[in-house]
PDB file of C-alpha atoms in Angstrom:
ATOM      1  CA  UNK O  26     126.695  86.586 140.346  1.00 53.00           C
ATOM      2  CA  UNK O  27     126.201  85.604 143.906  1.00 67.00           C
ATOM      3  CA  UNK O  28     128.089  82.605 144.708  1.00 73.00           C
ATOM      4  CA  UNK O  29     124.748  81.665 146.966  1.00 80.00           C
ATOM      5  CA  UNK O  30     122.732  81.781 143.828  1.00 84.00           C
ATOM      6  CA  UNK O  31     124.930  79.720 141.982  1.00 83.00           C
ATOM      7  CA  UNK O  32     124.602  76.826 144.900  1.00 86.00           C
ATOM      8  CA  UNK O  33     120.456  77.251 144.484  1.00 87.00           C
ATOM      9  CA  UNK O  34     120.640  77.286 140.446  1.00 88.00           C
ATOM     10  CA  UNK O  35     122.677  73.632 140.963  1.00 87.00           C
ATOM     11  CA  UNK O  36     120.495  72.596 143.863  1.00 88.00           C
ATOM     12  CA  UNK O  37     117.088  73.330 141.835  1.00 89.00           C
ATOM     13  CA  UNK O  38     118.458  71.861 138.756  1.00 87.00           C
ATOM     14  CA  UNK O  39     119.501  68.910 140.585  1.00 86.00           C
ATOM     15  CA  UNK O  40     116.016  68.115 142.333  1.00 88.00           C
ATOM     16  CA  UNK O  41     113.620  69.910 139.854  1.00 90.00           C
ATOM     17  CA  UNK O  42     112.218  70.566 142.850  1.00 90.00           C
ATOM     18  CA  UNK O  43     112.041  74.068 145.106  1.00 91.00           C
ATOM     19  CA  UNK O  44     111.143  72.021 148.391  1.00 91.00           C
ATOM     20  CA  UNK O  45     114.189  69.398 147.950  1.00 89.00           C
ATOM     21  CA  UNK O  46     116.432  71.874 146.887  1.00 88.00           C
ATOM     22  CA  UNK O  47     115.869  74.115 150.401  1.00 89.00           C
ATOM     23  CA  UNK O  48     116.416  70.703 152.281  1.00 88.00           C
ATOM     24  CA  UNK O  49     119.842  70.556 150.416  1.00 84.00           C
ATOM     25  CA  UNK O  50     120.456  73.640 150.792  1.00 85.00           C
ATOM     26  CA  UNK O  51     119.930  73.913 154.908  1.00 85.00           C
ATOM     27  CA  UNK O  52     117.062  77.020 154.352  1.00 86.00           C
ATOM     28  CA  UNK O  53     113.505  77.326 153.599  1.00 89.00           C
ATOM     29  CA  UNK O  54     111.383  76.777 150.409  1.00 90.00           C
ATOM     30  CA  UNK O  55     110.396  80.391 150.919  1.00 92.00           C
ATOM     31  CA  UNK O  56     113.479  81.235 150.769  1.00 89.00           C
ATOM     32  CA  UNK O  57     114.368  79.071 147.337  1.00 89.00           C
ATOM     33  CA  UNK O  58     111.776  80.350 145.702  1.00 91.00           C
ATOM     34  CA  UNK O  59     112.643  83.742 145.552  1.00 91.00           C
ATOM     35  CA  UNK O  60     116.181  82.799 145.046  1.00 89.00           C
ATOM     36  CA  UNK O  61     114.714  81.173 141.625  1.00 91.00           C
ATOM     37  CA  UNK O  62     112.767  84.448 141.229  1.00 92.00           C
ATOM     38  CA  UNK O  63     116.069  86.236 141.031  1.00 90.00           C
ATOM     39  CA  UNK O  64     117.676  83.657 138.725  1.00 89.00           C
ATOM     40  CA  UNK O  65     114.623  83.822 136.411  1.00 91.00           C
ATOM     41  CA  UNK O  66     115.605  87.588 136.076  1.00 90.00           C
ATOM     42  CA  UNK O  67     119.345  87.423 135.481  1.00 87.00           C
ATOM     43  CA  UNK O  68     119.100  84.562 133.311  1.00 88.00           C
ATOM     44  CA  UNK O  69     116.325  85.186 131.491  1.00 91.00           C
ATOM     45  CA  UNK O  70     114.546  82.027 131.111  1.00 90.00           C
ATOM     46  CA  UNK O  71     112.381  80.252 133.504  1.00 92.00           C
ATOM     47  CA  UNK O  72     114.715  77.582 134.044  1.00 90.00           C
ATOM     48  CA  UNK O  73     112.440  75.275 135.694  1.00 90.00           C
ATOM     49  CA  UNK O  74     108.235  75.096 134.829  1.00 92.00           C
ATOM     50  CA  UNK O  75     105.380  73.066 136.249  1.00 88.00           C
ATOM     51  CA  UNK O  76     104.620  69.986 135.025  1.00 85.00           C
ATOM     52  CA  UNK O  77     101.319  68.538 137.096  1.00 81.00           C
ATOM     53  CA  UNK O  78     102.461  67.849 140.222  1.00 79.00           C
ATOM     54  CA  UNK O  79     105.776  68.632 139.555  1.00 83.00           C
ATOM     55  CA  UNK O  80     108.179  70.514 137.844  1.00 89.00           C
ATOM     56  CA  UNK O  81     110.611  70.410 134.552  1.00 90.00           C
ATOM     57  CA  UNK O  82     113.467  72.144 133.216  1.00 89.00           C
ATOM     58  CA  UNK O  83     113.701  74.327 129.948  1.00 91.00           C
ATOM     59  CA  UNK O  84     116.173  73.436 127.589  1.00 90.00           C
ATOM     60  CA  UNK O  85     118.051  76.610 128.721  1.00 90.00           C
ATOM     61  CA  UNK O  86     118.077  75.107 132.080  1.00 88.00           C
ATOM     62  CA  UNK O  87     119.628  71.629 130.921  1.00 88.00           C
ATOM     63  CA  UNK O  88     122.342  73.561 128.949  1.00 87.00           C
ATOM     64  CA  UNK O  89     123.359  75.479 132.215  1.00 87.00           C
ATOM     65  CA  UNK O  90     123.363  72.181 134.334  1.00 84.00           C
ATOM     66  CA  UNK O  91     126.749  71.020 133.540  1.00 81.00           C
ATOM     67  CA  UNK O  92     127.878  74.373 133.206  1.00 84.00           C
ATOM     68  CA  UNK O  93     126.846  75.331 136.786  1.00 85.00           C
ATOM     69  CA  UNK O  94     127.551  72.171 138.437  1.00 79.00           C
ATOM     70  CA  UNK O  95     131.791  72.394 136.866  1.00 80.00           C
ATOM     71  CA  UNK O  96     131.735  75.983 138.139  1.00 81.00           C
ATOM     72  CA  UNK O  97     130.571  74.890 141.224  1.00 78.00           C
ATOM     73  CA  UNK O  98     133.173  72.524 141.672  1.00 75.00           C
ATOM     74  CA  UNK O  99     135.694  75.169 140.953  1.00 72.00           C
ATOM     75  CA  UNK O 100     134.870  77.223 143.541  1.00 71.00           C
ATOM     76  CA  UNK O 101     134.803  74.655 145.573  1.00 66.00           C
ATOM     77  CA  UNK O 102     138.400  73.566 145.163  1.00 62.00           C
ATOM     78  CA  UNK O 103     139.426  76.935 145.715  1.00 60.00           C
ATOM     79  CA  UNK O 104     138.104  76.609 149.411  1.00 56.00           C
ATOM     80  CA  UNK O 105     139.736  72.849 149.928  1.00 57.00           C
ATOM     81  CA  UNK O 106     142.688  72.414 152.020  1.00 50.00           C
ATOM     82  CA  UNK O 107     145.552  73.612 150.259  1.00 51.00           C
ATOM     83  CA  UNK O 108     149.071  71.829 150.132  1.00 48.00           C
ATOM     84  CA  UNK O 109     150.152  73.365 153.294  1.00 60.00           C
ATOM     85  CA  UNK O 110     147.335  71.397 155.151  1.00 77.00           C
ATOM     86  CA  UNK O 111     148.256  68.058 156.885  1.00 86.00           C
ATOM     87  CA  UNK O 112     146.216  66.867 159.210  1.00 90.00           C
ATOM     88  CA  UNK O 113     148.993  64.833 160.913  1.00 91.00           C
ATOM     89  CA  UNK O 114     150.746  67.758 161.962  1.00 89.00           C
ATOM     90  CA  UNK O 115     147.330  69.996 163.210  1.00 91.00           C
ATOM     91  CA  UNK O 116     147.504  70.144 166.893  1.00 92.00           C
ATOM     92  CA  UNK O 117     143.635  71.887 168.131  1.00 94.00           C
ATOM     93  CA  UNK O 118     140.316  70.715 169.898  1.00 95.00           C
ATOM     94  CA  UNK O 119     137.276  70.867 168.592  1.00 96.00           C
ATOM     95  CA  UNK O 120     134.522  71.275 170.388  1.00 95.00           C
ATOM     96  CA  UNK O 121     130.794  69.686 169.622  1.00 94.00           C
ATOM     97  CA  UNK O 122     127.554  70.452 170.567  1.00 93.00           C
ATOM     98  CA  UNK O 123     125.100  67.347 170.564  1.00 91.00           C
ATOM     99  CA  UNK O 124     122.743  65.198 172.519  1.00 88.00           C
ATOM    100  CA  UNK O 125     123.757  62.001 174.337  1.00 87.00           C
ATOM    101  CA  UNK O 126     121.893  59.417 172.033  1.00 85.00           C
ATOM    102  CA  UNK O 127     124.011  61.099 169.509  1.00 87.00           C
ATOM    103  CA  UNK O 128     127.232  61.191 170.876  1.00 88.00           C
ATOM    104  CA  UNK O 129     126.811  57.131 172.133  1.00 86.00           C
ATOM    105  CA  UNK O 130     126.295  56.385 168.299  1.00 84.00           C
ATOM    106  CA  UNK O 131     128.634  58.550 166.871  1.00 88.00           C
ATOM    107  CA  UNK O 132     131.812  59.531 169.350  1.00 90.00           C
ATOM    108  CA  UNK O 133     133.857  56.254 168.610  1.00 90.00           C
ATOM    109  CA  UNK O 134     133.166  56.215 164.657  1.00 89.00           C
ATOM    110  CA  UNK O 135     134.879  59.643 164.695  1.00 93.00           C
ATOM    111  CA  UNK O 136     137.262  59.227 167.666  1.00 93.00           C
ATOM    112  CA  UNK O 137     138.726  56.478 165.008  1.00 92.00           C
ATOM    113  CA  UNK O 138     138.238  58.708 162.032  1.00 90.00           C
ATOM    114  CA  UNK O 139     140.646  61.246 163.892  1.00 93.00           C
ATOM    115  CA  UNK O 140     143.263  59.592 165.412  1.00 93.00           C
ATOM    116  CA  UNK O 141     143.698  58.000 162.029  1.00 92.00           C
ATOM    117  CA  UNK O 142     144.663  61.463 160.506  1.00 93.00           C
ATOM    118  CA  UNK O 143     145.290  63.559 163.129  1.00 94.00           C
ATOM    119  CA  UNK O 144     146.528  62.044 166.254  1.00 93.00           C
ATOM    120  CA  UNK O 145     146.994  65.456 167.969  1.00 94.00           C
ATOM    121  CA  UNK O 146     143.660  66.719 167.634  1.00 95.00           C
ATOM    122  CA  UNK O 147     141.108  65.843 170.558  1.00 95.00           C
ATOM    123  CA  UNK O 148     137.519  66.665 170.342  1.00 95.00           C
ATOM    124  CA  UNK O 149     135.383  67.521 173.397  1.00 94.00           C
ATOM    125  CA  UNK O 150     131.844  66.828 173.109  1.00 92.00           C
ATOM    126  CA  UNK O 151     129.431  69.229 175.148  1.00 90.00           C
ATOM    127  CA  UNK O 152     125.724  68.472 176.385  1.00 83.00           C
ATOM    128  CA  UNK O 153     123.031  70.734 174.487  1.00 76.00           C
ATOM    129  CA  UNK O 154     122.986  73.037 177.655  1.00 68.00           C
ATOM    130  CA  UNK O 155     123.917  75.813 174.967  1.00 58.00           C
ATOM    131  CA  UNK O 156     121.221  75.159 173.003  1.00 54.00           C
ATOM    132  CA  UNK O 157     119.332  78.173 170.637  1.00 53.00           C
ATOM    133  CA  UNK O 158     122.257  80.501 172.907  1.00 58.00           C
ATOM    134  CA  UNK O 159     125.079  82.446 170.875  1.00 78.00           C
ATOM    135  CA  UNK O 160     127.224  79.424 171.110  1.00 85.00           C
ATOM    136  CA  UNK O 161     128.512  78.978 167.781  1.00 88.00           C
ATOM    137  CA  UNK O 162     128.818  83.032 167.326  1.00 86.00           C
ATOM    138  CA  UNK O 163     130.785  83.349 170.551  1.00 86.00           C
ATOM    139  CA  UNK O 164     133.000  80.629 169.198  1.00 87.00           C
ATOM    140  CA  UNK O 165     132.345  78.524 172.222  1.00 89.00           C
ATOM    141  CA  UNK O 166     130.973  75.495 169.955  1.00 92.00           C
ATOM    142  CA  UNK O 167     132.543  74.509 166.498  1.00 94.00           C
ATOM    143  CA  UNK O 168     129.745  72.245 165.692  1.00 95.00           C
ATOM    144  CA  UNK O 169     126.200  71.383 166.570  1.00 94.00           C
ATOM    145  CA  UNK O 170     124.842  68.137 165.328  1.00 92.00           C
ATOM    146  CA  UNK O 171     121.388  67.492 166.318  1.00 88.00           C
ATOM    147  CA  UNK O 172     117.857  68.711 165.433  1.00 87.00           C
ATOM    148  CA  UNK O 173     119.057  72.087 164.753  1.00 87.00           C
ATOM    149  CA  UNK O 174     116.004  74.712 166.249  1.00 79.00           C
ATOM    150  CA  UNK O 175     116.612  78.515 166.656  1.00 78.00           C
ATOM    151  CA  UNK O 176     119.970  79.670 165.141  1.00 82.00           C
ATOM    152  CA  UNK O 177     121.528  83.017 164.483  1.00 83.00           C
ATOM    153  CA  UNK O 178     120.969  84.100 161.321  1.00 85.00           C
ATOM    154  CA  UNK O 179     124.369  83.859 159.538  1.00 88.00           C
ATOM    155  CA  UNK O 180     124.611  80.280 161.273  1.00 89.00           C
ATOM    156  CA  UNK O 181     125.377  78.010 158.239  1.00 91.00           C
ATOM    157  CA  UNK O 182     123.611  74.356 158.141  1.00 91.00           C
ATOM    158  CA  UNK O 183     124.248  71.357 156.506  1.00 92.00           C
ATOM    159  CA  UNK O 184     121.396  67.972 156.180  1.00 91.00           C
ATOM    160  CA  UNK O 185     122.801  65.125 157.424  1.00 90.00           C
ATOM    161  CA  UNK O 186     120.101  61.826 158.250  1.00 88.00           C
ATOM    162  CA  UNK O 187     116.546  61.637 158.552  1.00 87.00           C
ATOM    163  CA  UNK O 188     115.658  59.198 161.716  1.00 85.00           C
ATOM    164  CA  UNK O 189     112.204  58.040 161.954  1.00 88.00           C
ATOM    165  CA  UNK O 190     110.945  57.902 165.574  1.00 91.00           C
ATOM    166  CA  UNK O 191     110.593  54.086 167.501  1.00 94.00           C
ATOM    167  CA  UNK O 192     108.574  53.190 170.614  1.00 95.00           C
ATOM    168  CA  UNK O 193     111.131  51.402 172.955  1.00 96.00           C
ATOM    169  CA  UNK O 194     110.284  49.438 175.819  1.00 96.00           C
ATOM    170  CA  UNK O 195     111.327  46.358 177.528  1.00 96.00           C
ATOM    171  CA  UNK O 196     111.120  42.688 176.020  1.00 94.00           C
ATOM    172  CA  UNK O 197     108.371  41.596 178.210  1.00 94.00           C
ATOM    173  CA  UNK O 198     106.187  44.779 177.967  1.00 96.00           C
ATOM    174  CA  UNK O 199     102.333  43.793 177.606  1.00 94.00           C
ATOM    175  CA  UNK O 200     102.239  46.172 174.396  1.00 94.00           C
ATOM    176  CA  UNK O 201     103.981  43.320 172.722  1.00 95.00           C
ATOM    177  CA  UNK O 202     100.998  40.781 173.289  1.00 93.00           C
ATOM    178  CA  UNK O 203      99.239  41.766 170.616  1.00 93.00           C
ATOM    179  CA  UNK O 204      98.725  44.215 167.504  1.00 95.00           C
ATOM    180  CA  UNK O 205     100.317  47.810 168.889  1.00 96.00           C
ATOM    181  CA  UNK O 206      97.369  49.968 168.075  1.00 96.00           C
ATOM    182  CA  UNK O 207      97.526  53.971 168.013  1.00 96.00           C
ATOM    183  CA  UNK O 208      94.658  53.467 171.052  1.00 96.00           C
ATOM    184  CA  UNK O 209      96.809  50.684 172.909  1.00 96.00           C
ATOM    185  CA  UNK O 210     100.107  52.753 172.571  1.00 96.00           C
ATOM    186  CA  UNK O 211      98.416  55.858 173.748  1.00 96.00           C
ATOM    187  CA  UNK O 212      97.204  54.000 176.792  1.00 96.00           C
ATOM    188  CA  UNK O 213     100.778  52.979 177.827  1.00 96.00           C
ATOM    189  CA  UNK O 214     102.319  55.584 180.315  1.00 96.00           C
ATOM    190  CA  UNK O 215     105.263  57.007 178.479  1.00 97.00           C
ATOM    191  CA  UNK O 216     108.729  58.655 179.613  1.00 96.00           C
ATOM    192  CA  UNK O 217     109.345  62.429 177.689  1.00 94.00           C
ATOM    193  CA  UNK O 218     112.786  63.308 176.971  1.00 91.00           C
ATOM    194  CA  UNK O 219     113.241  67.104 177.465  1.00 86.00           C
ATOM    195  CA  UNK O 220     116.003  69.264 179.473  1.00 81.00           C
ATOM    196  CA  UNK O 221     113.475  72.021 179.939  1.00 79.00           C
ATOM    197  CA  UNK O 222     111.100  69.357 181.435  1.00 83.00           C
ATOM    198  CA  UNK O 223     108.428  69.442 178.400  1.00 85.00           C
ATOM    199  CA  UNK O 224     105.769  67.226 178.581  1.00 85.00           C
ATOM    200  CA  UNK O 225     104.244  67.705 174.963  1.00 87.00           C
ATOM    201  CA  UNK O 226     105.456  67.257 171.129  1.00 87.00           C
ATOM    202  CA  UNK O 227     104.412  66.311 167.853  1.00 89.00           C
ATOM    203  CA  UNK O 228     103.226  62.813 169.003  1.00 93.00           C
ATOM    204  CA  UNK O 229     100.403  64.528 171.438  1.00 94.00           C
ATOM    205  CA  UNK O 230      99.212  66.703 168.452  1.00 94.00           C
ATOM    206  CA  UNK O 231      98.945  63.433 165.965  1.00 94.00           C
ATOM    207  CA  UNK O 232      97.057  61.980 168.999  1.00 95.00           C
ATOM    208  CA  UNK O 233      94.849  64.804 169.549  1.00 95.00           C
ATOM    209  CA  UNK O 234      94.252  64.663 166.435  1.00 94.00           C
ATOM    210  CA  UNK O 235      92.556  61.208 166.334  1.00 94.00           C
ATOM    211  CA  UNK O 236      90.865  61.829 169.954  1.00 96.00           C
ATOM    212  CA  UNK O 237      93.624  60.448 171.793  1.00 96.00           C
ATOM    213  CA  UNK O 238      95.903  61.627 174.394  1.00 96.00           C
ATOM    214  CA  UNK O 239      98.629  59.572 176.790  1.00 95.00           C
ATOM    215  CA  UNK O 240      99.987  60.065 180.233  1.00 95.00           C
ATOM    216  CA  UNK O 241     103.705  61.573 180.300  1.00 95.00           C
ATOM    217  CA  UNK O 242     103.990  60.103 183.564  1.00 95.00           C
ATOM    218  CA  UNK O 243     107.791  60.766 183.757  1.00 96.00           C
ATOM    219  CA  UNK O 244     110.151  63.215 181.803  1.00 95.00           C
ATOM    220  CA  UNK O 245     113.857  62.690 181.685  1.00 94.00           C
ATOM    221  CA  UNK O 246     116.505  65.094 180.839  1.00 89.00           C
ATOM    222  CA  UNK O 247     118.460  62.169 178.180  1.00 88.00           C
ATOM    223  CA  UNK O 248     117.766  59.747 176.297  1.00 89.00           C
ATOM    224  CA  UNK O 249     120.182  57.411 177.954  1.00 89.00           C
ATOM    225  CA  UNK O 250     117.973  57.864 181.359  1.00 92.00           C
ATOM    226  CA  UNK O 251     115.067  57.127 179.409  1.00 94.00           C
ATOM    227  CA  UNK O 252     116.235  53.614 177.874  1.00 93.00           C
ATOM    228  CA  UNK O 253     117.004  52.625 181.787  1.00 94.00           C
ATOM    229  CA  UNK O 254     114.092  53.554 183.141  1.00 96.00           C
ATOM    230  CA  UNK O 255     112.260  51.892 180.330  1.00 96.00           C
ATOM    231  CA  UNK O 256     114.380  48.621 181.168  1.00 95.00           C
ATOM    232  CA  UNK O 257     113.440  48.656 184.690  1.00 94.00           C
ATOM    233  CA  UNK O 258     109.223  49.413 184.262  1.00 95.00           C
ATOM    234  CA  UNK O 259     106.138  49.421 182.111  1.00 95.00           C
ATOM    235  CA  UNK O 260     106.981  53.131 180.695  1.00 97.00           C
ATOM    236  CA  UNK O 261     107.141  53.547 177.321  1.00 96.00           C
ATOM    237  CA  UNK O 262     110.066  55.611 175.447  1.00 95.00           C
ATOM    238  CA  UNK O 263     110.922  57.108 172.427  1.00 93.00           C
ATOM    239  CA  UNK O 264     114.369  56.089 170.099  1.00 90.00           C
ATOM    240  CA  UNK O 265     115.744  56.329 166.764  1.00 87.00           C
ATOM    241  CA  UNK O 266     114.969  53.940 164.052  1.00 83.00           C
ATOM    242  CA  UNK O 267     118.171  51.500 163.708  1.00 79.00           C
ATOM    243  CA  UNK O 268     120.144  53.757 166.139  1.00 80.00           C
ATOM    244  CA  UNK O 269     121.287  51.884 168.888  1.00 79.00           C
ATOM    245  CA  UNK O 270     120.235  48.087 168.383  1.00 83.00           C
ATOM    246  CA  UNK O 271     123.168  46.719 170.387  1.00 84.00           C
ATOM    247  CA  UNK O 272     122.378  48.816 173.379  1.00 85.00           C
ATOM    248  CA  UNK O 273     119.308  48.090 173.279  1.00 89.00           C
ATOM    249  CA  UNK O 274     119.472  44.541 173.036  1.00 89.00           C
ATOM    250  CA  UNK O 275     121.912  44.294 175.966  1.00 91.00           C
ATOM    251  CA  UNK O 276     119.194  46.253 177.853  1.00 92.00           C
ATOM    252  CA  UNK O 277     116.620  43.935 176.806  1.00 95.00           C
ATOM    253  CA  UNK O 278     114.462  46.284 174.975  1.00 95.00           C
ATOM    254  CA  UNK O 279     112.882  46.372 171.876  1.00 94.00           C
ATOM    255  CA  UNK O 280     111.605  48.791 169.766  1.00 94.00           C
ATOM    256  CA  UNK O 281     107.968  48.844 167.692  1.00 95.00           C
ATOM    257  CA  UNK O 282     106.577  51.191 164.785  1.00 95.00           C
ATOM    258  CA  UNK O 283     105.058  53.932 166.117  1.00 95.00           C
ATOM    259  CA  UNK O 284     101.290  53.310 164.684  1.00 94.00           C
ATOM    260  CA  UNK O 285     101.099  57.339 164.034  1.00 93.00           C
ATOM    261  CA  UNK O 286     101.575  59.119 160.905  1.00 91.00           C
ATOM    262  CA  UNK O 287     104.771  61.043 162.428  1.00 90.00           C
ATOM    263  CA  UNK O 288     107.453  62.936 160.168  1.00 88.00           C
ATOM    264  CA  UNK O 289     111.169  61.630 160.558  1.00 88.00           C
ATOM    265  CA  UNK O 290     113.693  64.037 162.950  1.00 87.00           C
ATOM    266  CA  UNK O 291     116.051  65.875 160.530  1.00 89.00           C
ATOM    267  CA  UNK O 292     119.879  65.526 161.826  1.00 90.00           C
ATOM    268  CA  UNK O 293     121.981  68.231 160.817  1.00 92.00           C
ATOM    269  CA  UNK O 294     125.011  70.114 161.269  1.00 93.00           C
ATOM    270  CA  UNK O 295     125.510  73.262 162.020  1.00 93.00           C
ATOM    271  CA  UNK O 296     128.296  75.975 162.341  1.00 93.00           C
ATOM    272  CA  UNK O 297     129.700  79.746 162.064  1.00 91.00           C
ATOM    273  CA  UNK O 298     130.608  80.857 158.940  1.00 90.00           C
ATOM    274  CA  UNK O 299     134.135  82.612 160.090  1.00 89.00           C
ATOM    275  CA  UNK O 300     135.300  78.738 159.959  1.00 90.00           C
ATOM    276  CA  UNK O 301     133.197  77.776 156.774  1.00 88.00           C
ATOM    277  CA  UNK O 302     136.873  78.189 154.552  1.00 84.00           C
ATOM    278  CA  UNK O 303     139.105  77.031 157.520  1.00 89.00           C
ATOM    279  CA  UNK O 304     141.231  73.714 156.396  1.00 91.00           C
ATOM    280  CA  UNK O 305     141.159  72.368 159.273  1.00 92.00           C
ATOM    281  CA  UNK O 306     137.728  73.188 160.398  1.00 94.00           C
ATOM    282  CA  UNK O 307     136.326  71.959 157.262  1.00 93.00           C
ATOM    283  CA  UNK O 308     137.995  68.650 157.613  1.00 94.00           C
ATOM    284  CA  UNK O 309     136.541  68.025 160.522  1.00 95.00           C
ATOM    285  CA  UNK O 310     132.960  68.738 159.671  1.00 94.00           C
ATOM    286  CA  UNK O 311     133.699  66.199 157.033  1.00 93.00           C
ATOM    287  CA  UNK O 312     134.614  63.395 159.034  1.00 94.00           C
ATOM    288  CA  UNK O 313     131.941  64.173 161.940  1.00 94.00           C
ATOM    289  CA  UNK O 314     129.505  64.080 158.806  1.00 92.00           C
ATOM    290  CA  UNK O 315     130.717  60.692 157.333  1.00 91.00           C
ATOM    291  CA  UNK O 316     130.341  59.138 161.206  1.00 91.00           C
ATOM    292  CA  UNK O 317     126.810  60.414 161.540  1.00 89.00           C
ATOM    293  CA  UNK O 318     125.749  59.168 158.522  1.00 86.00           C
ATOM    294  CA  UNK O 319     127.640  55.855 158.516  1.00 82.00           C
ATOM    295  CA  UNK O 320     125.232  55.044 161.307  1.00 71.00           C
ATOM    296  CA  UNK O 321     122.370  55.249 158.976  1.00 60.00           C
ATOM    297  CA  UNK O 322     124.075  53.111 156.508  1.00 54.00           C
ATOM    298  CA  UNK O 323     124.454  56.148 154.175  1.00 50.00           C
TER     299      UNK O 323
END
């Protein structure tokens, strides 16, 4: 059997769930779904069924669980560095592919992580100029880490955080006088954050929505140039929830609940699949993983 199908028949045994299982899979409900189509076929057996809202597994499912999950693991340690891997004697660079609110929060966490193992390996991180490009086929990223958009098809991904959006501005912003309304915070003149200069997202169509629309009356290429603009005038920015507290405090800013129904930004990681079995390539991903998600608390 497909070694892919195997990781979907653990995934959607795992969540009972065809929409959880594509988040921890890195690919689409559409696509789980007919993954379970095919493993309703070969197996024979429905494996999982609705239930109301949700769904349940079929006592041929709950035998195969355990089964699946071992065989899994198997694999799995087929693929893990073998005994002539030692990180203390790999000599490379790896580069990474992320934005600059991510690379504050996350470069020194991993810079540690590293040198503790490897001390000849360096790591360059690179600004998301290569963005949606052939980077990772071309080999001229190893990792991106970010909110992963367009990739190449064979690109593998990997779910690292969910970050629910914050307002940021400074300490002694008149928002803070009083309740921060969906009205009120849509009245503030706000800085965007886009390299390609975009004025618009998600938070203008949850607006529009409600009959509401505010003034991008500056857009900024980083988030870094964002949080000292906001420092230094009435403008209005967008952060992380939990991301950056210390900066921010040093800056004097604060941050507030968005008062919009907004879904979290998905953090993930992304690479080629020529290094998906490399030792040393796989190590890495799982230390740059554990720092990401350390800053989450998770």
């Amino acid at each position: 059997m497909d070694l892919n199908l195997l990781r979907a028949l653990d995934a959607l045994l795992q969540e009972n769930s065809v929409t959880r299982a594509a988040e921890q899979l890195g690919t689409s409900p559409a696509a789980v779904s007919r993954m379970l189509a095919r493993l309703r076929r070969a197996v024979g057996d429905p494996l999982l069924v609705r239930a109301g809202q949700g769904m349940v597994p079929t006592p041929r499912a709950l035998e195969l669980r355990e089964e699946v999950g071992a065989l899994l693991r198997d694999c799995e340690n087929v693929l893990r560095p073998g005994a002539g891997f030692d990180p203390v004697h790999l000599e490379r660079t790896f580069t990474v592919q992320t934005s600059d609110v991510v690379l504050v929060r996350v470069a020194g966490s991993l810079t540690e992580r590293i040198r503790a193992e490897a001390p000849k390996v360096d790591v360059v991180f690179l600004p998301e100029a290569l963005e949606g490009g052939p980077a990772l086929r071309q080999g001229l990223v190893d990792v991106e880490v970010g909110v992963l958009g367009q990739l190449d098809p064979e690109i593998r991904t990997r779910p690292l955080v969910r970050a629910p959006l914050v307002g940021v501005a400074r300490s002694g912003h008149p928002l803070f006088e009083g309740r921060i309304t969906a009205r009120r915070f849509a009245a503030a003149d706000h800085i965007g954050i886009s390299r390609r200069g975009k004025r618009l997202g998600p938070i203008d169509t949850v607006l529009a929505e409600r009959g509401l629309r505010r003034r991008v009356a500056v857009v900024v290429p980083s988030h870094t140039t964002a949080m000292l603009l906001a420092r230094d005038s009435d403008l209005v920015a967008l952060g992380l929830s939990d991301w950056l507290p210390e900066t921010l405090g040093a800056l004097g800013l604060r941050t507030f609940p968005i008062p919009l129904e907004l879904s979290p930004l998905e953090l993930g990681m992304a690479w080629h699949p020529r290094n998906s079995a490399d030792p040393a390539h796989r190590w890495f991903r799982e230390h740059l993983a554990a720092a990401v998600r350390q800053v989450r608390g998770e």
